[in-house]
Structure formats: structure tokens, C-alpha cells
């Protein structure tokens, strides 16, 4: 598991409530219905896709799962495919051998302990091989429409750079989102933030000139 990013121990306060409302209102106006960029067909295939996406791109995972999800849509179907069959499908993804073992082990647990269904509990999800807190939160948010916040490197960067949700590590940022972002935006907050970080507020050279919230952002090194 990769080490969580971190920032200085001195964390500035989050943006005030009114600025938070304006910030997310603009993101909502520009993308009213944000969704994950991972392809999936049901909660089970979502768990698999997110587990495979660790240290890999969504584009790469989607290419690998396109054919896989045509033949596998349930844990039992994955067990029927077997480890070798799954490995052949996902061999273009980083760490594919370990990920294949995790997916097979996860599928076995889902069949034996959960009747082939994906549980809607974070604690239960996190007992599955290859499923950490971030993966569990993605599944809770996307499959079960719970306002869970899956913080990745993009959200960590945007949260601290804009002071929407500042924190020393991903757990701090997750709590900051829950504590500071207005309730009406909680459900889609992590989608807006990850897409903003992926395409606009990029790590090396943020695209501030086309950012819809640039004037609300206190980041000093804007690229205007």
C-alpha cells in the first residue's frame, strides 16, 4: 500500500461557509451530474474495477475490464473464470498478479459469506481482500448513494491547495470534507474534486486560466 501524501503540520483553516457554497455551486453548474470514470455494470463490478485501479489509470482499467465484464458480472462468475482466466484479462494493469489473487479471494468471500451480494457497510467492505477505505468509500458513494468521501491524491491536492478541505493526510482531508463542505454538496463532492484535480487543478501546472473557481481559491502560485 502506497504511503499517504502529507503536507506541513501547520494546517490553515478551511474556506468559510459562504465561499464553500459558491465554490461547489460553480462546480455543480459546470457538471450537474458527476460520475466515476471507471466503467462498471453493478456494485460487484464496481468493487472489482476500483480494486484494480490502485496504482493504475481509469483508462487502463477500463480497457482491461471491457471484455472481462462482458463475461463476468457476479462473484460466482469470477470464481468460474478462475485465477488464470482473470489474470489473462487484466495483465496490462500494474500489479496484475496480486490484484487477480485479491479479486478471486474477495469473490470467494462474497459468495460464501454474503450470498453473492456486495455489502453496504464500510466495515464489511474493508474486510475484503484488496479493499481499503478509499475503495470502500467509492463503492458506498457510487453504488449505494451514501455521502462517503474517497480521498485520492487529486482530492488531497485540491483540498489543500484551495483550502476547501485542508489536512495533513488523506484521513484529515476526508474528515475536513465531512466537517466543512455544506450538506447539499456532500454526495457528489468527491466526484467534483477528483475531476477538478484530474483535469483543471493539476499537480505540476494547474490550469487556473480556465478554472471556474479561480477567484475563490487562495493558492498563491496561480498560472494565469
PDB file of C-alpha atoms in Angstrom:
ATOM      1  CA  UNK A   1       0.000   0.000   0.000  1.00  0.00           C
ATOM      2  CA  UNK A   2       1.421   3.372  -1.002  1.00  0.00           C
ATOM      3  CA  UNK A   3       2.227   5.943   1.651  1.00  0.00           C
ATOM      4  CA  UNK A   4      -0.394   8.665   2.058  1.00  0.00           C
ATOM      5  CA  UNK A   5       0.624  12.121   0.863  1.00  0.00           C
ATOM      6  CA  UNK A   6       1.206  14.667   3.557  1.00  0.00           C
ATOM      7  CA  UNK A   7       1.587  18.405   3.983  1.00  0.00           C
ATOM      8  CA  UNK A   8       3.045  20.694   6.572  1.00  0.00           C
ATOM      9  CA  UNK A   9       1.943  20.098  10.134  1.00  0.00           C
ATOM     10  CA  UNK A  10       0.585  23.632  10.148  1.00  0.00           C
ATOM     11  CA  UNK A  11      -2.822  23.361   8.518  1.00  0.00           C
ATOM     12  CA  UNK A  12      -4.633  26.561   7.508  1.00  0.00           C
ATOM     13  CA  UNK A  13      -8.359  26.871   8.203  1.00  0.00           C
ATOM     14  CA  UNK A  14     -10.886  25.747   5.611  1.00  0.00           C
ATOM     15  CA  UNK A  15     -12.596  28.329   3.445  1.00  0.00           C
ATOM     16  CA  UNK A  16     -15.624  29.999   5.097  1.00  0.00           C
ATOM     17  CA  UNK A  17     -19.074  28.501   4.627  1.00  0.00           C
ATOM     18  CA  UNK A  18     -20.238  31.096   2.108  1.00  0.00           C
ATOM     19  CA  UNK A  19     -17.173  30.541  -0.056  1.00  0.00           C
ATOM     20  CA  UNK A  20     -17.682  26.785   0.135  1.00  0.00           C
ATOM     21  CA  UNK A  21     -21.232  27.224  -1.141  1.00  0.00           C
ATOM     22  CA  UNK A  22     -20.069  29.415  -4.020  1.00  0.00           C
ATOM     23  CA  UNK A  23     -17.200  27.011  -4.819  1.00  0.00           C
ATOM     24  CA  UNK A  24     -19.369  23.922  -5.123  1.00  0.00           C
ATOM     25  CA  UNK A  25     -22.253  25.762  -6.754  1.00  0.00           C
ATOM     26  CA  UNK A  26     -19.919  26.603  -9.613  1.00  0.00           C
ATOM     27  CA  UNK A  27     -18.596  23.056  -9.868  1.00  0.00           C
ATOM     28  CA  UNK A  28     -22.192  21.805  -9.899  1.00  0.00           C
ATOM     29  CA  UNK A  29     -23.189  24.292 -12.577  1.00  0.00           C
ATOM     30  CA  UNK A  30     -20.324  23.120 -14.786  1.00  0.00           C
ATOM     31  CA  UNK A  31     -21.034  19.414 -14.145  1.00  0.00           C
ATOM     32  CA  UNK A  32     -24.517  18.811 -12.663  1.00  0.00           C
ATOM     33  CA  UNK A  33     -24.263  15.013 -12.534  1.00  0.00           C
ATOM     34  CA  UNK A  34     -20.648  13.905 -11.950  1.00  0.00           C
ATOM     35  CA  UNK A  35     -19.893  10.188 -12.125  1.00  0.00           C
ATOM     36  CA  UNK A  36     -16.887   7.926 -11.779  1.00  0.00           C
ATOM     37  CA  UNK A  37     -14.848   7.430 -14.927  1.00  0.00           C
ATOM     38  CA  UNK A  38     -14.466   3.728 -14.194  1.00  0.00           C
ATOM     39  CA  UNK A  39     -16.785   1.511 -16.209  1.00  0.00           C
ATOM     40  CA  UNK A  40     -18.972  -0.925 -14.248  1.00  0.00           C
ATOM     41  CA  UNK A  41     -22.375  -2.587 -14.538  1.00  0.00           C
ATOM     42  CA  UNK A  42     -23.351  -3.320 -10.920  1.00  0.00           C
ATOM     43  CA  UNK A  43     -21.956  -2.990  -7.370  1.00  0.00           C
ATOM     44  CA  UNK A  44     -19.808  -6.101  -7.745  1.00  0.00           C
ATOM     45  CA  UNK A  45     -18.100  -4.981 -10.952  1.00  0.00           C
ATOM     46  CA  UNK A  46     -17.601  -1.555  -9.354  1.00  0.00           C
ATOM     47  CA  UNK A  47     -15.733  -3.136  -6.423  1.00  0.00           C
ATOM     48  CA  UNK A  48     -13.571  -5.069  -8.873  1.00  0.00           C
ATOM     49  CA  UNK A  49     -12.865  -2.016 -11.038  1.00  0.00           C
ATOM     50  CA  UNK A  50     -11.919   0.181  -8.090  1.00  0.00           C
ATOM     51  CA  UNK A  51      -9.700  -2.529  -6.599  1.00  0.00           C
ATOM     52  CA  UNK A  52      -7.939  -2.877  -9.950  1.00  0.00           C
ATOM     53  CA  UNK A  53      -7.459   0.888 -10.253  1.00  0.00           C
ATOM     54  CA  UNK A  54      -4.912   1.126  -7.425  1.00  0.00           C
ATOM     55  CA  UNK A  55      -1.677   2.475  -8.956  1.00  0.00           C
ATOM     56  CA  UNK A  56      -3.296   2.353 -12.391  1.00  0.00           C
ATOM     57  CA  UNK A  57      -5.261   4.773 -14.551  1.00  0.00           C
ATOM     58  CA  UNK A  58      -9.015   4.584 -15.042  1.00  0.00           C
ATOM     59  CA  UNK A  59      -8.410   4.446 -18.795  1.00  0.00           C
ATOM     60  CA  UNK A  60      -6.130   1.440 -18.417  1.00  0.00           C
ATOM     61  CA  UNK A  61      -8.568  -0.352 -16.110  1.00  0.00           C
ATOM     62  CA  UNK A  62     -11.488   0.301 -18.466  1.00  0.00           C
ATOM     63  CA  UNK A  63      -9.559  -1.221 -21.377  1.00  0.00           C
ATOM     64  CA  UNK A  64      -8.831  -4.331 -19.326  1.00  0.00           C
ATOM     65  CA  UNK A  65     -12.343  -4.757 -17.925  1.00  0.00           C
ATOM     66  CA  UNK A  66     -14.253  -4.132 -21.158  1.00  0.00           C
ATOM     67  CA  UNK A  67     -14.085  -7.777 -22.211  1.00  0.00           C
ATOM     68  CA  UNK A  68     -13.981  -9.053 -18.624  1.00  0.00           C
ATOM     69  CA  UNK A  69     -17.305  -7.508 -17.649  1.00  0.00           C
ATOM     70  CA  UNK A  70     -18.969  -8.971 -20.715  1.00  0.00           C
ATOM     71  CA  UNK A  71     -18.483 -12.441 -19.247  1.00  0.00           C
ATOM     72  CA  UNK A  72     -18.173 -11.751 -15.506  1.00  0.00           C
ATOM     73  CA  UNK A  73     -20.764  -9.765 -13.574  1.00  0.00           C
ATOM     74  CA  UNK A  74     -21.106 -11.753 -10.348  1.00  0.00           C
ATOM     75  CA  UNK A  75     -18.689 -13.179  -7.771  1.00  0.00           C
ATOM     76  CA  UNK A  76     -19.602 -16.726  -8.787  1.00  0.00           C
ATOM     77  CA  UNK A  77     -18.897 -15.980 -12.438  1.00  0.00           C
ATOM     78  CA  UNK A  78     -15.490 -14.660 -11.383  1.00  0.00           C
ATOM     79  CA  UNK A  79     -14.763 -17.879  -9.491  1.00  0.00           C
ATOM     80  CA  UNK A  80     -15.873 -19.861 -12.536  1.00  0.00           C
ATOM     81  CA  UNK A  81     -13.464 -17.839 -14.690  1.00  0.00           C
ATOM     82  CA  UNK A  82     -10.680 -18.653 -12.250  1.00  0.00           C
ATOM     83  CA  UNK A  83      -7.355 -17.090 -11.430  1.00  0.00           C
ATOM     84  CA  UNK A  84      -5.687 -17.838 -14.756  1.00  0.00           C
ATOM     85  CA  UNK A  85      -8.626 -16.535 -16.757  1.00  0.00           C
ATOM     86  CA  UNK A  86      -8.803 -13.331 -14.740  1.00  0.00           C
ATOM     87  CA  UNK A  87      -5.035 -12.833 -14.957  1.00  0.00           C
ATOM     88  CA  UNK A  88      -5.201 -13.040 -18.743  1.00  0.00           C
ATOM     89  CA  UNK A  89      -7.858 -10.288 -18.812  1.00  0.00           C
ATOM     90  CA  UNK A  90      -6.013  -7.846 -16.559  1.00  0.00           C
ATOM     91  CA  UNK A  91      -2.354  -8.492 -17.424  1.00  0.00           C
ATOM     92  CA  UNK A  92      -1.984  -4.964 -18.850  1.00  0.00           C
ATOM     93  CA  UNK A  93      -2.663  -3.429 -15.414  1.00  0.00           C
ATOM     94  CA  UNK A  94       0.105  -2.786 -12.893  1.00  0.00           C
ATOM     95  CA  UNK A  95       0.441  -5.361 -10.101  1.00  0.00           C
ATOM     96  CA  UNK A  96      -1.994  -7.563 -12.005  1.00  0.00           C
ATOM     97  CA  UNK A  97      -0.941 -10.860 -10.407  1.00  0.00           C
ATOM     98  CA  UNK A  98      -1.588  -9.717  -6.834  1.00  0.00           C
ATOM     99  CA  UNK A  99      -4.757  -7.927  -7.874  1.00  0.00           C
ATOM    100  CA  UNK A 100      -6.044 -11.075  -9.556  1.00  0.00           C
ATOM    101  CA  UNK A 101      -5.431 -13.071  -6.365  1.00  0.00           C
ATOM    102  CA  UNK A 102      -7.254 -10.429  -4.317  1.00  0.00           C
ATOM    103  CA  UNK A 103     -10.254 -10.361  -6.659  1.00  0.00           C
ATOM    104  CA  UNK A 104     -10.589 -14.151  -6.573  1.00  0.00           C
ATOM    105  CA  UNK A 105     -10.285 -14.195  -2.766  1.00  0.00           C
ATOM    106  CA  UNK A 106     -12.795 -11.334  -2.489  1.00  0.00           C
ATOM    107  CA  UNK A 107     -15.242 -13.126  -4.767  1.00  0.00           C
ATOM    108  CA  UNK A 108     -14.992 -16.302  -2.698  1.00  0.00           C
ATOM    109  CA  UNK A 109     -15.830 -14.386   0.484  1.00  0.00           C
ATOM    110  CA  UNK A 110     -18.768 -12.621  -1.182  1.00  0.00           C
ATOM    111  CA  UNK A 111     -20.197 -15.956  -2.341  1.00  0.00           C
ATOM    112  CA  UNK A 112     -19.642 -17.795   0.942  1.00  0.00           C
ATOM    113  CA  UNK A 113     -20.427 -15.052   3.456  1.00  0.00           C
ATOM    114  CA  UNK A 114     -22.711 -12.569   1.677  1.00  0.00           C
ATOM    115  CA  UNK A 115     -24.775 -14.669  -0.707  1.00  0.00           C
ATOM    116  CA  UNK A 116     -23.013 -13.179  -3.699  1.00  0.00           C
ATOM    117  CA  UNK A 117     -24.056  -9.632  -2.800  1.00  0.00           C
ATOM    118  CA  UNK A 118     -21.813  -6.662  -2.092  1.00  0.00           C
ATOM    119  CA  UNK A 119     -22.350  -5.424   1.489  1.00  0.00           C
ATOM    120  CA  UNK A 120     -23.333  -1.782   2.017  1.00  0.00           C
ATOM    121  CA  UNK A 121     -21.218  -1.445   5.165  1.00  0.00           C
ATOM    122  CA  UNK A 122     -17.783   0.191   5.167  1.00  0.00           C
ATOM    123  CA  UNK A 123     -16.545  -2.174   7.868  1.00  0.00           C
ATOM    124  CA  UNK A 124     -17.707  -5.221   5.908  1.00  0.00           C
ATOM    125  CA  UNK A 125     -16.261  -3.945   2.647  1.00  0.00           C
ATOM    126  CA  UNK A 126     -12.884  -3.324   4.271  1.00  0.00           C
ATOM    127  CA  UNK A 127     -12.626  -6.983   5.314  1.00  0.00           C
ATOM    128  CA  UNK A 128     -12.469  -7.958   1.635  1.00  0.00           C
ATOM    129  CA  UNK A 129      -9.007  -8.598   0.129  1.00  0.00           C
ATOM    130  CA  UNK A 130      -7.781  -5.610  -1.877  1.00  0.00           C
ATOM    131  CA  UNK A 131     -10.425  -3.266  -0.455  1.00  0.00           C
ATOM    132  CA  UNK A 132      -9.177  -0.377   1.663  1.00  0.00           C
ATOM    133  CA  UNK A 133     -11.030   2.632   2.999  1.00  0.00           C
ATOM    134  CA  UNK A 134     -10.828   4.587  -0.260  1.00  0.00           C
ATOM    135  CA  UNK A 135     -12.226   1.698  -2.309  1.00  0.00           C
ATOM    136  CA  UNK A 136     -14.958   1.113   0.264  1.00  0.00           C
ATOM    137  CA  UNK A 137     -15.943   4.785   0.171  1.00  0.00           C
ATOM    138  CA  UNK A 138     -16.129   4.785  -3.624  1.00  0.00           C
ATOM    139  CA  UNK A 139     -18.469   1.794  -3.514  1.00  0.00           C
ATOM    140  CA  UNK A 140     -20.636   3.292  -0.764  1.00  0.00           C
ATOM    141  CA  UNK A 141     -20.916   6.589  -2.623  1.00  0.00           C
ATOM    142  CA  UNK A 142     -21.368   5.336  -6.180  1.00  0.00           C
ATOM    143  CA  UNK A 143     -23.221   2.055  -5.739  1.00  0.00           C
ATOM    144  CA  UNK A 144     -25.250   2.821  -2.626  1.00  0.00           C
ATOM    145  CA  UNK A 145     -25.579   6.628  -2.875  1.00  0.00           C
ATOM    146  CA  UNK A 146     -24.093   7.321   0.551  1.00  0.00           C
ATOM    147  CA  UNK A 147     -22.167  10.587   1.069  1.00  0.00           C
ATOM    148  CA  UNK A 148     -18.848   8.793   1.659  1.00  0.00           C
ATOM    149  CA  UNK A 149     -15.678  10.633   0.645  1.00  0.00           C
ATOM    150  CA  UNK A 150     -12.998   8.668  -1.207  1.00  0.00           C
ATOM    151  CA  UNK A 151      -9.848  10.787  -0.973  1.00  0.00           C
ATOM    152  CA  UNK A 152      -7.106  10.127  -3.523  1.00  0.00           C
ATOM    153  CA  UNK A 153      -4.039  12.181  -4.469  1.00  0.00           C
ATOM    154  CA  UNK A 154      -6.125  14.529  -6.659  1.00  0.00           C
ATOM    155  CA  UNK A 155      -8.597  15.315  -3.881  1.00  0.00           C
ATOM    156  CA  UNK A 156      -5.791  15.630  -1.340  1.00  0.00           C
ATOM    157  CA  UNK A 157      -4.078  18.191  -3.568  1.00  0.00           C
ATOM    158  CA  UNK A 158      -7.232  20.174  -4.376  1.00  0.00           C
ATOM    159  CA  UNK A 159      -8.428  20.077  -0.771  1.00  0.00           C
ATOM    160  CA  UNK A 160      -5.193  21.635   0.468  1.00  0.00           C
ATOM    161  CA  UNK A 161      -4.428  23.912  -2.465  1.00  0.00           C
ATOM    162  CA  UNK A 162      -7.874  25.537  -2.469  1.00  0.00           C
ATOM    163  CA  UNK A 163      -8.404  25.148   1.305  1.00  0.00           C
ATOM    164  CA  UNK A 164     -11.771  23.555   0.629  1.00  0.00           C
ATOM    165  CA  UNK A 165     -10.699  20.631   2.820  1.00  0.00           C
ATOM    166  CA  UNK A 166      -7.155  21.054   4.193  1.00  0.00           C
ATOM    167  CA  UNK A 167      -5.443  18.242   6.063  1.00  0.00           C
ATOM    168  CA  UNK A 168      -2.101  16.603   6.827  1.00  0.00           C
ATOM    169  CA  UNK A 169      -3.057  13.290   5.240  1.00  0.00           C
ATOM    170  CA  UNK A 170      -5.933  11.659   3.381  1.00  0.00           C
ATOM    171  CA  UNK A 171      -7.800  10.859   6.601  1.00  0.00           C
ATOM    172  CA  UNK A 172      -7.622  14.523   7.662  1.00  0.00           C
ATOM    173  CA  UNK A 173      -8.916  15.628   4.265  1.00  0.00           C
ATOM    174  CA  UNK A 174     -11.758  13.108   4.405  1.00  0.00           C
ATOM    175  CA  UNK A 175     -12.830  14.482   7.787  1.00  0.00           C
ATOM    176  CA  UNK A 176     -12.434  18.059   6.549  1.00  0.00           C
ATOM    177  CA  UNK A 177     -14.788  17.360   3.646  1.00  0.00           C
ATOM    178  CA  UNK A 178     -17.350  15.863   6.012  1.00  0.00           C
ATOM    179  CA  UNK A 179     -16.966  18.700   8.524  1.00  0.00           C
ATOM    180  CA  UNK A 180     -16.766  21.732   6.240  1.00  0.00           C
ATOM    181  CA  UNK A 181     -18.488  21.133   2.919  1.00  0.00           C
ATOM    182  CA  UNK A 182     -22.204  22.038   3.019  1.00  0.00           C
ATOM    183  CA  UNK A 183     -24.566  19.080   3.241  1.00  0.00           C
ATOM    184  CA  UNK A 184     -26.200  19.715  -0.131  1.00  0.00           C
ATOM    185  CA  UNK A 185     -22.862  19.011  -1.866  1.00  0.00           C
ATOM    186  CA  UNK A 186     -21.683  16.039   0.201  1.00  0.00           C
ATOM    187  CA  UNK A 187     -22.992  13.309  -2.104  1.00  0.00           C
ATOM    188  CA  UNK A 188     -21.081  14.466  -5.170  1.00  0.00           C
ATOM    189  CA  UNK A 189     -18.204  16.333  -3.509  1.00  0.00           C
ATOM    190  CA  UNK A 190     -15.543  13.702  -4.115  1.00  0.00           C
ATOM    191  CA  UNK A 191     -16.526  13.338  -7.788  1.00  0.00           C
ATOM    192  CA  UNK A 192     -16.306  17.090  -8.379  1.00  0.00           C
ATOM    193  CA  UNK A 193     -12.987  17.340  -6.558  1.00  0.00           C
ATOM    194  CA  UNK A 194     -11.330  14.380  -8.269  1.00  0.00           C
ATOM    195  CA  UNK A 195     -12.390  15.552 -11.732  1.00  0.00           C
ATOM    196  CA  UNK A 196     -11.276  19.092 -10.920  1.00  0.00           C
ATOM    197  CA  UNK A 197      -7.896  17.788  -9.785  1.00  0.00           C
ATOM    198  CA  UNK A 198      -7.528  15.482 -12.769  1.00  0.00           C
ATOM    199  CA  UNK A 199      -8.346  17.996 -15.492  1.00  0.00           C
ATOM    200  CA  UNK A 200      -8.018  21.530 -14.073  1.00  0.00           C
ATOM    201  CA  UNK A 201      -6.139  21.780 -10.764  1.00  0.00           C
ATOM    202  CA  UNK A 202      -3.325  19.557 -11.965  1.00  0.00           C
ATOM    203  CA  UNK A 203      -0.222  18.893  -9.912  1.00  0.00           C
ATOM    204  CA  UNK A 204       2.582  20.409 -11.966  1.00  0.00           C
ATOM    205  CA  UNK A 205       0.791  23.192 -13.767  1.00  0.00           C
ATOM    206  CA  UNK A 206      -2.767  23.953 -12.658  1.00  0.00           C
ATOM    207  CA  UNK A 207      -4.973  25.362 -15.412  1.00  0.00           C
ATOM    208  CA  UNK A 208      -6.045  28.413 -13.407  1.00  0.00           C
ATOM    209  CA  UNK A 209      -6.948  30.426 -16.512  1.00  0.00           C
ATOM    210  CA  UNK A 210      -9.877  28.105 -17.250  1.00  0.00           C
ATOM    211  CA  UNK A 211     -10.791  27.311 -13.627  1.00  0.00           C
ATOM    212  CA  UNK A 212     -14.349  28.259 -12.668  1.00  0.00           C
ATOM    213  CA  UNK A 213     -13.352  28.775  -9.017  1.00  0.00           C
ATOM    214  CA  UNK A 214     -10.010  30.530  -9.538  1.00  0.00           C
ATOM    215  CA  UNK A 215     -11.129  33.760  -7.882  1.00  0.00           C
ATOM    216  CA  UNK A 216     -12.277  31.826  -4.789  1.00  0.00           C
ATOM    217  CA  UNK A 217      -9.030  29.897  -4.447  1.00  0.00           C
ATOM    218  CA  UNK A 218      -6.267  31.269  -2.183  1.00  0.00           C
ATOM    219  CA  UNK A 219      -3.481  29.351  -3.963  1.00  0.00           C
ATOM    220  CA  UNK A 220      -0.637  31.822  -4.407  1.00  0.00           C
ATOM    221  CA  UNK A 221       1.104  30.209  -7.382  1.00  0.00           C
ATOM    222  CA  UNK A 222      -1.711  30.559  -9.896  1.00  0.00           C
ATOM    223  CA  UNK A 223      -0.836  30.093 -13.563  1.00  0.00           C
ATOM    224  CA  UNK A 224      -2.921  32.896 -15.050  1.00  0.00           C
TER     225      UNK A 224
END
